[in-house]
Amino acid sequence: MKYLYFIISIMLLFLTPACASGVTSSASQDELAEPYRVALEELISTDTALNADMEYISLVLNEGVPLKNSDKQVIEEYLQKKYNVKIYNYTYEQLIEEKLYEQDQTMLKGILLTIEKQKHSDNRNEMTIEVSKYRANEGAIALEMKLAYQDGQWKVVDYGMMRQS
């Protein structure tokens, strides 16, 4: 009987860390999306006139942006909850095809957010992300943001305007 308790104790000793590492990896999954979420939030809060009466947010990732579908889903769920609008993954052309624009096709009914590219620095707690927001031919902005992991969270520490119309 003591032998059985010993075996069960050993099994629990090995299984507990395995279960804990599963929890950690799902938590770190959210962390992979976090700098991108922070960058998009900063972008949305810049030039808020572009956000007026938006009916949707369309989020597009350019090739080379290392986000998995699960990372993208975390960001989409956050945006949907915060702004209470539909979330699409349509390019500009697809938005036009779906007739998600105002009467004259020069202004979208929502905003198109694009994560254009990212660059990691030698310091794994820093990265640069290029993002853009489009609403109309005369209503668009693109920013290059430098983010840093400080005090347990990602923060925008600097950004520069790349384009504005």
Short mmCIF file of C-alpha atoms in Angstrom, two decimals:
data_model
loop_
_atom_site.label_atom_id
_atom_site.label_comp_id
_atom_site.label_asym_id
_atom_site.label_seq_id
_atom_site.Cartn_x
_atom_site.Cartn_y
_atom_site.Cartn_z
CA MET A 1 0.00 0.00 0.00
CA LYS A 2 2.84 2.42 0.82
CA TYR A 3 4.37 1.54 -2.55
CA LEU A 4 1.14 2.63 -4.30
CA TYR A 5 1.12 5.99 -2.46
CA PHE A 6 4.76 6.45 -3.41
CA ILE A 7 4.00 5.82 -7.11
CA ILE A 8 1.01 8.20 -7.05
CA SER A 9 3.10 10.87 -5.32
CA ILE A 10 5.84 10.55 -7.97
CA MET A 11 3.27 10.77 -10.77
CA LEU A 12 1.74 13.91 -9.25
CA LEU A 13 5.19 15.39 -8.88
CA PHE A 14 5.79 15.02 -12.63
CA LEU A 15 2.28 15.84 -13.84
CA THR A 16 1.82 19.07 -11.88
CA PRO A 17 4.62 20.98 -13.66
CA ALA A 18 3.43 19.62 -17.02
CA CYS A 19 -0.05 21.00 -16.40
CA ALA A 20 1.37 24.30 -15.19
CA SER A 21 3.49 24.68 -18.33
CA GLY A 22 0.34 24.27 -20.42
CA VAL A 23 -1.22 27.19 -18.56
CA THR A 24 1.91 29.25 -19.02
CA SER A 25 2.05 28.66 -22.74
CA SER A 26 -1.54 29.81 -23.22
CA ALA A 27 -0.82 32.91 -21.15
CA SER A 28 2.28 33.58 -23.24
CA GLN A 29 0.09 33.17 -26.32
CA ASP A 30 -1.81 36.31 -25.29
CA GLU A 31 1.51 38.03 -24.63
CA LEU A 32 2.59 37.46 -28.26
CA ALA A 33 -0.36 39.55 -29.42
CA GLU A 34 0.06 42.25 -26.79
CA PRO A 35 2.58 44.60 -28.48
CA TYR A 36 0.47 44.56 -31.65
CA ARG A 37 -2.70 45.28 -29.67
CA VAL A 38 -0.97 48.19 -27.92
CA ALA A 39 0.27 49.59 -31.26
CA LEU A 40 -3.20 49.33 -32.81
CA GLU A 41 -4.79 50.97 -29.79
CA GLU A 42 -2.33 53.88 -30.08
CA LEU A 43 -3.06 54.14 -33.81
CA ILE A 44 -6.83 54.20 -33.26
CA SER A 45 -6.47 56.94 -30.63
CA THR A 46 -4.40 59.03 -33.09
CA ASP A 47 -6.52 61.22 -35.39
CA THR A 48 -9.80 60.18 -33.80
CA ALA A 49 -11.81 62.04 -36.46
CA LEU A 50 -11.18 59.02 -38.69
CA ASN A 51 -13.09 56.88 -36.18
CA ALA A 52 -16.32 58.93 -36.23
CA ASP A 53 -19.42 56.77 -36.72
CA MET A 54 -17.36 53.76 -37.75
CA GLU A 55 -19.45 50.66 -38.36
CA TYR A 56 -16.56 48.20 -38.43
CA ILE A 57 -12.83 47.66 -38.11
CA SER A 58 -11.06 45.66 -40.77
CA LEU A 59 -7.71 44.25 -39.61
CA VAL A 60 -5.14 43.16 -42.18
CA LEU A 61 -1.68 41.71 -41.52
CA ASN A 62 0.90 42.08 -44.25
CA GLU A 63 3.08 39.09 -45.08
CA GLY A 64 5.99 38.69 -42.74
CA VAL A 65 4.10 39.77 -39.61
CA PRO A 66 4.73 36.83 -37.27
CA LEU A 67 1.28 36.50 -35.72
CA LYS A 68 -0.58 33.21 -35.62
CA ASN A 69 -4.33 33.06 -36.13
CA SER A 70 -4.79 32.66 -32.38
CA ASP A 71 -2.79 35.89 -31.77
CA LYS A 72 -4.90 37.70 -34.34
CA GLN A 73 -8.07 36.37 -32.70
CA VAL A 74 -6.98 37.80 -29.32
CA ILE A 75 -6.55 41.23 -30.95
CA GLU A 76 -9.87 41.00 -32.81
CA GLU A 77 -11.78 40.03 -29.66
CA TYR A 78 -10.24 42.97 -27.80
CA LEU A 79 -11.15 45.44 -30.56
CA GLN A 80 -14.70 44.06 -30.85
CA LYS A 81 -15.29 44.37 -27.09
CA LYS A 82 -13.73 47.82 -26.80
CA TYR A 83 -15.35 49.47 -29.84
CA ASN A 84 -18.49 47.33 -30.16
CA VAL A 85 -18.24 47.09 -33.96
CA LYS A 86 -17.93 44.24 -36.43
CA ILE A 87 -14.42 43.00 -37.13
CA TYR A 88 -13.42 41.99 -40.64
CA ASN A 89 -10.20 40.86 -42.28
CA TYR A 90 -10.88 42.54 -45.61
CA THR A 91 -8.38 44.47 -47.68
CA TYR A 92 -9.44 47.79 -49.19
CA GLU A 93 -10.45 46.06 -52.41
CA GLN A 94 -12.53 43.49 -50.52
CA LEU A 95 -14.25 46.24 -48.51
CA ILE A 96 -15.23 47.92 -51.79
CA GLU A 97 -16.46 44.60 -53.23
CA GLU A 98 -18.57 44.06 -50.10
CA LYS A 99 -19.99 47.60 -50.49
CA LEU A 100 -18.74 48.66 -47.06
CA TYR A 101 -18.22 52.26 -48.14
CA GLU A 102 -20.21 55.50 -48.16
CA GLN A 103 -22.16 56.55 -51.26
CA ASP A 104 -19.28 57.79 -53.38
CA GLN A 105 -16.72 54.99 -52.69
CA THR A 106 -14.11 57.49 -51.47
CA MET A 107 -14.91 56.94 -47.80
CA LEU A 108 -15.25 53.67 -45.94
CA LYS A 109 -18.01 53.07 -43.38
CA GLY A 110 -15.35 51.87 -40.96
CA ILE A 111 -11.59 51.90 -40.59
CA LEU A 112 -9.00 49.68 -42.22
CA LEU A 113 -6.11 48.89 -39.87
CA THR A 114 -3.00 47.32 -41.36
CA ILE A 115 -0.02 45.92 -39.49
CA GLU A 116 2.50 46.56 -42.22
CA LYS A 117 5.67 45.15 -40.69
CA GLN A 118 7.59 44.68 -37.50
CA LYS A 119 11.25 44.69 -36.59
CA HIS A 120 12.69 43.16 -33.46
CA SER A 121 15.74 44.82 -31.99
CA ASP A 122 18.66 43.00 -30.41
CA ASN A 123 16.89 43.61 -27.11
CA ARG A 124 13.93 41.19 -26.99
CA ASN A 125 12.04 43.71 -24.85
CA GLU A 126 11.91 46.22 -27.71
CA MET A 127 10.34 46.16 -31.15
CA THR A 128 9.24 48.51 -33.91
CA ILE A 129 5.88 48.09 -35.59
CA GLU A 130 4.60 49.94 -38.66
CA VAL A 131 0.83 50.35 -38.68
CA SER A 132 -1.66 52.31 -40.77
CA LYS A 133 -5.27 53.45 -40.50
CA TYR A 134 -7.36 54.27 -43.56
CA ARG A 135 -10.84 55.76 -43.77
CA ALA A 136 -10.79 57.83 -46.96
CA ASN A 137 -8.50 59.22 -49.64
CA GLU A 138 -8.15 62.34 -47.50
CA GLY A 139 -8.25 60.42 -44.23
CA ALA A 140 -5.36 58.07 -43.58
CA ILE A 141 -2.37 57.84 -41.30
CA ALA A 142 0.66 55.55 -40.99
CA LEU A 143 2.94 55.41 -37.97
CA GLU A 144 6.18 53.69 -37.07
CA MET A 145 6.04 52.87 -33.36
CA LYS A 146 8.79 51.83 -31.03
CA LEU A 147 7.49 49.66 -28.21
CA ALA A 148 9.24 48.49 -25.07
CA TYR A 149 8.33 45.93 -22.44
CA GLN A 150 8.49 47.92 -19.19
CA ASP A 151 7.07 47.24 -15.75
CA GLY A 152 5.42 44.03 -16.92
CA GLN A 153 3.63 45.45 -19.96
CA TRP A 154 4.21 46.64 -23.51
CA LYS A 155 4.19 50.42 -23.99
CA VAL A 156 4.62 52.75 -26.94
CA VAL A 157 7.77 54.71 -26.09
CA ASP A 158 8.12 56.66 -29.35
CA TYR A 159 6.47 56.98 -32.73
CA GLY A 160 6.91 58.91 -35.91
CA MET A 161 4.53 59.82 -38.68
CA MET A 162 5.27 57.97 -41.91
CA ARG A 163 2.30 59.19 -43.98
CA GLN A 164 -0.77 61.30 -43.45
CA SER A 165 -3.51 62.47 -45.78
#
